[in-house]
């Protein structure tokens, strides 16, 4: 460890590590090489982990903030957003949607740099590091909703209505849904995430030597490099795979491992021994719309939709009529707009809506 290393020097080096990992792209060999070296660097000084988290969080938001800043000024060029120019086809509504999604991430510091990732690379690592360090004046990951447990694991929690997108040390990404909590712990042979409650989606950085395992009660989901979500409820645990393949099993029954492929979900009931696997890519995409701050329905009942909205809002939707609650609907809505949903539902289902105190009541006309 460099005994004389200043906090500022650590911040700058942390930003350079983030840039190196990003430059590795999707190349598993390059990412593994950078990842191993990064872990060694992080282990030499306890201050480095926090610095890396701050830089990684700023980096994760850099493209989005750059798009928003240029959209507001009317500037457009191909240099930013990693060369992806699809944003140039967006209309004003799409830019507004992007802003709302960015705003909903609940990051403690909003970073709005005037340069892109690619432009920053042309400047060189030093300028990039300086821009990142200057843009972050607090902990975006080790801040509100994040702490350490008594084992040293990172505890990441969300409040009602909050959705967090958190870059992890190994290069993976975690999106944590409303009222959820995960505990991240890295071991020599394993990357472990305990889902204490709620739901989270993970894009896992490839590392065959250290599998990524999510624990939800007595259910385990293991991946090497893929993308999947895990949701824990009183009824059981649901694992949904959006990329690659995930192994799912129950503790004590390791001989019976189920493999879940992209576009499929596995439900492990709390009281039944078997695992139910079903394939339905459109349904999985709808169920994960929360990552963009939305809820999507297609044939869901009004009662089921109301329950979903109630997960995200203190203002609760109440439906006393069982027949009305069983009516089916289709639509896509923002998680933080239960009033707009209720009005749309009342029009579609020929119902009345009342706003009383902290409740939204729907009933037959």
Short mmCIF file of C-alpha atoms in Angstrom, two decimals:
data_model
loop_
_atom_site.label_atom_id
_atom_site.label_comp_id
_atom_site.label_asym_id
_atom_site.label_seq_id
_atom_site.Cartn_x
_atom_site.Cartn_y
_atom_site.Cartn_z
CA UNK A 1 0.00 0.00 0.00
CA UNK A 2 1.22 3.52 -0.77
CA UNK A 3 1.43 5.04 2.72
CA UNK A 4 1.59 8.61 1.42
CA UNK A 5 -1.26 8.24 -1.08
CA UNK A 6 -3.66 11.14 -0.67
CA UNK A 7 -7.45 10.91 -0.84
CA UNK A 8 -7.39 12.96 -4.05
CA UNK A 9 -4.87 10.59 -5.64
CA UNK A 10 -7.05 7.62 -4.72
CA UNK A 11 -10.11 9.27 -6.29
CA UNK A 12 -8.22 9.92 -9.54
CA UNK A 13 -6.84 6.38 -9.72
CA UNK A 14 -10.30 4.97 -9.00
CA UNK A 15 -11.72 6.90 -11.95
CA UNK A 16 -8.95 5.53 -14.16
CA UNK A 17 -9.84 1.99 -13.10
CA UNK A 18 -13.46 2.60 -14.07
CA UNK A 19 -12.31 3.85 -17.48
CA UNK A 20 -10.08 0.78 -17.97
CA UNK A 21 -12.95 -1.56 -17.17
CA UNK A 22 -15.24 0.28 -19.59
CA UNK A 23 -12.62 0.10 -22.36
CA UNK A 24 -12.53 -3.68 -21.92
CA UNK A 25 -16.11 -3.73 -23.24
CA UNK A 26 -17.74 -7.15 -23.51
CA UNK A 27 -14.46 -9.00 -24.07
CA UNK A 28 -14.48 -11.60 -21.25
CA UNK A 29 -10.69 -12.02 -21.28
CA UNK A 30 -10.01 -8.29 -21.14
CA UNK A 31 -12.61 -7.76 -18.41
CA UNK A 32 -11.20 -10.64 -16.37
CA UNK A 33 -7.65 -9.24 -16.65
CA UNK A 34 -8.75 -5.77 -15.56
CA UNK A 35 -11.01 -7.21 -12.87
CA UNK A 36 -8.23 -9.26 -11.24
CA UNK A 37 -5.88 -6.28 -11.21
CA UNK A 38 -8.64 -4.04 -9.86
CA UNK A 39 -9.39 -6.42 -6.99
CA UNK A 40 -5.73 -6.40 -6.00
CA UNK A 41 -5.69 -2.59 -6.03
CA UNK A 42 -8.88 -2.37 -3.98
CA UNK A 43 -7.53 -4.76 -1.37
CA UNK A 44 -4.46 -2.65 -0.58
CA UNK A 45 -6.29 0.26 1.05
CA UNK A 46 -9.78 0.35 2.59
CA UNK A 47 -10.30 3.87 1.22
CA UNK A 48 -10.05 2.67 -2.36
CA UNK A 49 -13.31 0.70 -2.37
CA UNK A 50 -15.41 3.75 -1.54
CA UNK A 51 -13.53 5.84 -4.10
CA UNK A 52 -14.13 3.21 -6.76
CA UNK A 53 -17.85 3.04 -5.97
CA UNK A 54 -18.15 6.81 -6.28
CA UNK A 55 -16.34 6.88 -9.63
CA UNK A 56 -18.25 3.87 -10.98
CA UNK A 57 -21.58 5.40 -10.04
CA UNK A 58 -20.69 8.65 -11.81
CA UNK A 59 -19.50 6.67 -14.83
CA UNK A 60 -22.73 4.68 -14.98
CA UNK A 61 -24.68 7.91 -15.31
CA UNK A 62 -22.21 9.71 -17.61
CA UNK A 63 -23.77 8.83 -20.97
CA UNK A 64 -27.29 9.54 -19.80
CA UNK A 65 -26.38 12.86 -18.24
CA UNK A 66 -24.46 13.85 -21.38
CA UNK A 67 -27.46 13.06 -23.56
CA UNK A 68 -29.73 15.12 -21.34
CA UNK A 69 -27.37 18.07 -21.23
CA UNK A 70 -26.96 18.15 -25.01
CA UNK A 71 -30.66 17.64 -25.56
CA UNK A 72 -31.40 20.71 -23.48
CA UNK A 73 -28.90 22.79 -25.46
CA UNK A 74 -29.93 21.39 -28.85
CA UNK A 75 -26.42 20.09 -29.56
CA UNK A 76 -26.07 16.76 -31.37
CA UNK A 77 -23.02 14.84 -32.51
CA UNK A 78 -21.89 11.25 -32.92
CA UNK A 79 -19.02 11.47 -30.46
CA UNK A 80 -20.94 10.88 -27.28
CA UNK A 81 -22.94 7.94 -25.94
CA UNK A 82 -20.18 5.58 -27.02
CA UNK A 83 -20.85 6.32 -30.69
CA UNK A 84 -24.46 5.17 -30.43
CA UNK A 85 -26.40 7.74 -32.45
CA UNK A 86 -29.85 6.16 -32.04
CA UNK A 87 -30.73 8.98 -29.64
CA UNK A 88 -30.69 11.38 -32.61
CA UNK A 89 -34.03 9.93 -33.71
CA UNK A 90 -35.70 10.71 -30.36
CA UNK A 91 -38.50 13.22 -30.20
CA UNK A 92 -39.14 15.58 -27.27
CA UNK A 93 -41.33 13.05 -25.47
CA UNK A 94 -38.58 10.44 -25.60
CA UNK A 95 -36.08 12.89 -24.18
CA UNK A 96 -38.58 13.69 -21.41
CA UNK A 97 -38.97 9.97 -20.70
CA UNK A 98 -35.20 9.57 -20.50
CA UNK A 99 -34.99 12.45 -18.06
CA UNK A 100 -37.68 10.94 -15.82
CA UNK A 101 -35.93 7.57 -15.80
CA UNK A 102 -32.63 9.21 -14.94
CA UNK A 103 -34.22 11.31 -12.21
CA UNK A 104 -35.89 8.26 -10.67
CA UNK A 105 -32.59 6.49 -10.05
CA UNK A 106 -32.32 8.44 -6.76
CA UNK A 107 -28.56 8.98 -7.07
CA UNK A 108 -27.43 11.39 -4.37
CA UNK A 109 -25.35 13.50 -6.77
CA UNK A 110 -26.56 14.30 -10.29
CA UNK A 111 -23.61 14.41 -12.67
CA UNK A 112 -24.13 16.45 -15.83
CA UNK A 113 -20.75 16.64 -17.59
CA UNK A 114 -20.33 18.51 -20.85
CA UNK A 115 -18.21 15.75 -22.39
CA UNK A 116 -18.94 12.19 -23.45
CA UNK A 117 -17.13 8.97 -22.61
CA UNK A 118 -15.55 8.83 -26.06
CA UNK A 119 -14.56 12.49 -25.99
CA UNK A 120 -13.09 11.94 -22.53
CA UNK A 121 -10.96 9.09 -23.85
CA UNK A 122 -9.56 11.40 -26.52
CA UNK A 123 -8.49 13.70 -23.72
CA UNK A 124 -6.73 10.88 -21.91
CA UNK A 125 -7.14 9.14 -18.58
CA UNK A 126 -6.01 12.08 -16.47
CA UNK A 127 -8.59 14.49 -17.83
CA UNK A 128 -11.28 11.87 -17.56
CA UNK A 129 -10.40 11.12 -13.96
CA UNK A 130 -10.41 14.81 -13.12
CA UNK A 131 -13.82 15.29 -14.71
CA UNK A 132 -15.27 12.37 -12.76
CA UNK A 133 -13.78 13.40 -9.43
CA UNK A 134 -14.90 16.99 -9.91
CA UNK A 135 -18.41 15.84 -10.71
CA UNK A 136 -18.94 13.79 -7.55
CA UNK A 137 -18.97 15.51 -4.18
CA UNK A 138 -20.48 12.71 -2.14
CA UNK A 139 -21.14 9.01 -2.18
CA UNK A 140 -23.54 8.01 -4.92
CA UNK A 141 -23.39 4.34 -3.98
CA UNK A 142 -22.15 4.38 -0.40
CA UNK A 143 -24.72 7.01 0.40
CA UNK A 144 -28.43 6.96 1.26
CA UNK A 145 -29.69 3.40 1.36
CA UNK A 146 -26.21 1.83 1.45
CA UNK A 147 -24.14 0.64 4.42
CA UNK A 148 -22.12 -2.35 5.62
CA UNK A 149 -23.48 -5.27 7.63
CA UNK A 150 -21.60 -6.96 10.47
CA UNK A 151 -19.85 -9.30 8.02
CA UNK A 152 -18.48 -6.45 5.92
CA UNK A 153 -20.94 -6.93 3.06
CA UNK A 154 -22.37 -3.95 1.21
CA UNK A 155 -26.02 -3.44 2.14
CA UNK A 156 -28.01 -1.69 -0.60
CA UNK A 157 -31.60 -0.83 0.31
CA UNK A 158 -34.42 1.14 -1.30
CA UNK A 159 -37.38 2.98 0.15
CA UNK A 160 -40.93 2.92 -1.14
CA UNK A 161 -40.98 4.18 -4.73
CA UNK A 162 -37.19 4.22 -5.02
CA UNK A 163 -35.32 2.35 -7.77
CA UNK A 164 -31.52 2.24 -7.65
CA UNK A 165 -29.04 1.32 -10.38
CA UNK A 166 -25.78 0.37 -8.68
CA UNK A 167 -22.47 -0.57 -10.36
CA UNK A 168 -20.71 -3.36 -8.43
CA UNK A 169 -16.97 -3.72 -7.88
CA UNK A 170 -16.59 -6.70 -10.24
CA UNK A 171 -18.10 -4.80 -13.18
CA UNK A 172 -21.60 -6.20 -12.70
CA UNK A 173 -24.65 -3.98 -12.40
CA UNK A 174 -27.55 -4.27 -9.95
CA UNK A 175 -30.93 -2.59 -10.39
CA UNK A 176 -32.75 -2.68 -7.05
CA UNK A 177 -36.53 -2.32 -7.05
CA UNK A 178 -38.78 -0.52 -4.56
CA UNK A 179 -38.69 -1.61 -0.89
CA UNK A 180 -35.86 -4.07 -1.50
CA UNK A 181 -32.55 -4.93 0.11
CA UNK A 182 -29.49 -6.79 -1.11
CA UNK A 183 -26.21 -7.60 0.65
CA UNK A 184 -23.18 -7.90 -1.63
CA UNK A 185 -20.18 -9.93 -0.49
CA UNK A 186 -17.15 -11.00 -2.51
CA UNK A 187 -15.29 -14.18 -1.59
CA UNK A 188 -12.19 -15.77 -3.19
CA UNK A 189 -14.25 -18.40 -5.04
CA UNK A 190 -17.64 -16.72 -5.25
CA UNK A 191 -19.49 -13.45 -5.71
CA UNK A 192 -22.46 -13.63 -3.35
CA UNK A 193 -25.56 -11.43 -3.20
CA UNK A 194 -28.20 -12.07 -0.54
CA UNK A 195 -31.67 -10.79 -1.44
CA UNK A 196 -33.12 -10.02 1.98
CA UNK A 197 -36.40 -8.73 0.57
CA UNK A 198 -38.00 -7.42 -2.59
CA UNK A 199 -36.54 -7.67 -6.07
CA UNK A 200 -33.35 -6.95 -7.99
CA UNK A 201 -32.07 -7.43 -11.53
CA UNK A 202 -28.42 -8.18 -12.23
CA UNK A 203 -26.24 -7.87 -15.32
CA UNK A 204 -23.36 -10.15 -14.36
CA UNK A 205 -19.78 -9.54 -15.50
CA UNK A 206 -18.24 -12.77 -16.83
CA UNK A 207 -15.81 -14.50 -14.50
CA UNK A 208 -15.91 -18.33 -14.71
CA UNK A 209 -13.53 -18.59 -11.74
CA UNK A 210 -15.93 -16.73 -9.44
CA UNK A 211 -19.60 -17.58 -10.06
CA UNK A 212 -22.22 -14.98 -9.18
CA UNK A 213 -24.73 -16.47 -6.72
CA UNK A 214 -27.92 -14.82 -5.48
CA UNK A 215 -29.43 -16.16 -2.25
CA UNK A 216 -33.14 -15.66 -1.56
CA UNK A 217 -34.16 -17.60 1.51
CA UNK A 218 -33.27 -21.23 0.78
CA UNK A 219 -33.25 -20.66 -3.00
CA UNK A 220 -30.03 -20.14 -4.95
CA UNK A 221 -29.53 -18.72 -8.46
CA UNK A 222 -26.06 -19.05 -9.99
CA UNK A 223 -24.66 -17.39 -13.10
CA UNK A 224 -21.26 -16.79 -14.66
CA UNK A 225 -22.00 -13.95 -17.07
CA UNK A 226 -25.65 -13.26 -17.81
CA UNK A 227 -28.62 -11.07 -16.84
CA UNK A 228 -31.49 -12.10 -14.59
CA UNK A 229 -33.83 -10.93 -11.85
CA UNK A 230 -34.79 -12.45 -8.51
CA UNK A 231 -37.95 -11.56 -6.61
CA UNK A 232 -38.75 -12.78 -3.11
CA UNK A 233 -42.34 -12.84 -1.79
CA UNK A 234 -44.25 -14.75 0.87
CA UNK A 235 -45.40 -17.18 -1.83
CA UNK A 236 -41.91 -18.04 -3.05
CA UNK A 237 -38.99 -16.93 -5.21
CA UNK A 238 -39.17 -16.02 -8.91
CA UNK A 239 -36.07 -16.02 -11.13
CA UNK A 240 -36.42 -14.42 -14.58
CA UNK A 241 -33.61 -14.68 -17.14
CA UNK A 242 -33.14 -11.99 -19.78
CA UNK A 243 -29.74 -13.14 -21.10
CA UNK A 244 -27.83 -16.41 -20.95
CA UNK A 245 -28.61 -19.26 -18.55
CA UNK A 246 -29.04 -19.42 -14.77
CA UNK A 247 -28.90 -22.48 -12.48
CA UNK A 248 -31.60 -22.57 -9.78
CA UNK A 249 -31.85 -24.93 -6.82
CA UNK A 250 -32.99 -25.15 -3.21
CA UNK A 251 -30.55 -25.54 -0.31
CA UNK A 252 -30.49 -29.17 0.77
CA UNK A 253 -31.55 -30.34 -2.69
CA UNK A 254 -28.39 -29.57 -4.65
CA UNK A 255 -28.77 -32.72 -6.76
CA UNK A 256 -31.89 -31.26 -8.40
CA UNK A 257 -30.67 -28.20 -10.28
CA UNK A 258 -32.92 -26.53 -12.84
CA UNK A 259 -31.41 -24.51 -15.69
CA UNK A 260 -33.38 -21.47 -16.79
CA UNK A 261 -32.65 -19.98 -20.22
CA UNK A 262 -33.18 -16.46 -21.54
CA UNK A 263 -36.86 -15.65 -21.96
CA UNK A 264 -37.90 -18.07 -19.22
CA UNK A 265 -38.75 -17.82 -15.54
CA UNK A 266 -38.59 -20.25 -12.63
CA UNK A 267 -40.90 -20.10 -9.63
CA UNK A 268 -39.84 -21.91 -6.48
CA UNK A 269 -42.85 -22.08 -4.16
CA UNK A 270 -42.30 -21.55 -0.46
CA UNK A 271 -44.33 -24.61 0.54
CA UNK A 272 -43.89 -26.96 -2.41
CA UNK A 273 -40.73 -28.90 -3.36
CA UNK A 274 -40.93 -28.55 -7.13
CA UNK A 275 -39.81 -25.69 -9.36
CA UNK A 276 -42.12 -24.47 -12.10
CA UNK A 277 -40.39 -23.23 -15.27
CA UNK A 278 -42.24 -21.36 -18.01
CA UNK A 279 -41.15 -19.58 -21.18
CA UNK A 280 -42.73 -16.19 -21.94
CA UNK A 281 -40.29 -13.46 -23.10
CA UNK A 282 -42.98 -10.74 -23.56
CA UNK A 283 -44.33 -11.31 -20.05
CA UNK A 284 -40.83 -11.16 -18.59
CA UNK A 285 -40.12 -7.89 -20.39
CA UNK A 286 -43.34 -6.43 -19.02
CA UNK A 287 -42.61 -7.58 -15.49
CA UNK A 288 -39.20 -5.88 -15.62
CA UNK A 289 -40.51 -2.54 -16.89
CA UNK A 290 -39.90 -1.20 -13.37
CA UNK A 291 -36.23 -0.79 -14.34
CA UNK A 292 -37.40 2.14 -16.49
CA UNK A 293 -39.76 3.40 -13.78
CA UNK A 294 -42.83 1.88 -15.45
CA UNK A 295 -45.45 -0.81 -14.94
CA UNK A 296 -46.75 -2.74 -17.96
CA UNK A 297 -49.93 -4.82 -18.07
CA UNK A 298 -51.42 -7.14 -20.68
CA UNK A 299 -54.39 -9.14 -19.45
CA UNK A 300 -53.63 -8.52 -15.78
CA UNK A 301 -56.60 -7.89 -13.51
CA UNK A 302 -57.33 -4.47 -12.07
CA UNK A 303 -56.70 -5.89 -8.61
CA UNK A 304 -53.27 -7.21 -9.60
CA UNK A 305 -52.34 -3.89 -11.19
CA UNK A 306 -53.45 -2.01 -8.07
CA UNK A 307 -51.26 -4.25 -5.91
CA UNK A 308 -48.27 -3.42 -8.09
CA UNK A 309 -48.90 0.32 -7.86
CA UNK A 310 -49.28 0.05 -4.09
CA UNK A 311 -45.72 -1.32 -3.88
CA UNK A 312 -44.37 1.98 -5.21
CA UNK A 313 -46.61 4.60 -3.62
CA UNK A 314 -47.77 5.78 -0.21
CA UNK A 315 -51.07 6.75 -1.80
CA UNK A 316 -52.81 3.38 -2.03
CA UNK A 317 -55.37 2.19 -4.59
CA UNK A 318 -58.40 0.49 -3.02
CA UNK A 319 -60.98 -1.65 -4.84
CA UNK A 320 -63.74 -3.12 -2.66
CA UNK A 321 -65.78 -4.66 -5.49
CA UNK A 322 -64.40 -8.17 -6.33
CA UNK A 323 -66.06 -8.13 -9.76
CA UNK A 324 -64.41 -4.84 -10.65
CA UNK A 325 -61.06 -6.02 -9.28
CA UNK A 326 -61.23 -9.07 -11.58
CA UNK A 327 -61.63 -6.97 -14.74
CA UNK A 328 -58.64 -7.27 -17.09
CA UNK A 329 -56.72 -4.41 -18.61
CA UNK A 330 -53.84 -3.49 -20.92
CA UNK A 331 -51.51 -0.52 -20.61
CA UNK A 332 -48.17 0.96 -19.59
CA UNK A 333 -47.89 3.53 -16.80
CA UNK A 334 -45.29 5.29 -14.69
CA UNK A 335 -44.82 3.76 -11.27
CA UNK A 336 -45.23 7.13 -9.53
CA UNK A 337 -48.54 8.06 -11.17
CA UNK A 338 -51.26 5.95 -9.50
CA UNK A 339 -53.73 8.78 -10.09
CA UNK A 340 -53.20 8.67 -13.87
CA UNK A 341 -53.58 4.90 -13.80
CA UNK A 342 -56.81 5.12 -11.78
CA UNK A 343 -58.31 7.67 -14.18
CA UNK A 344 -57.41 5.55 -17.20
CA UNK A 345 -58.83 2.43 -15.55
CA UNK A 346 -62.06 4.20 -14.61
CA UNK A 347 -62.56 5.30 -18.22
CA UNK A 348 -61.74 1.89 -19.69
CA UNK A 349 -63.79 -0.13 -17.20
CA UNK A 350 -66.69 2.32 -16.82
CA UNK A 351 -65.93 2.89 -13.15
CA UNK A 352 -65.82 5.89 -10.84
CA UNK A 353 -62.73 7.11 -9.03
CA UNK A 354 -62.50 9.07 -5.77
CA UNK A 355 -59.43 10.63 -4.20
CA UNK A 356 -59.93 10.50 -0.43
CA UNK A 357 -57.03 11.41 1.84
CA UNK A 358 -54.22 8.96 1.18
CA UNK A 359 -56.38 6.62 -0.89
CA UNK A 360 -57.60 6.27 -4.44
CA UNK A 361 -60.91 4.40 -4.52
CA UNK A 362 -62.33 2.71 -7.60
CA UNK A 363 -65.92 1.45 -7.66
CA UNK A 364 -68.69 0.54 -10.09
CA UNK A 365 -70.89 3.30 -11.44
#
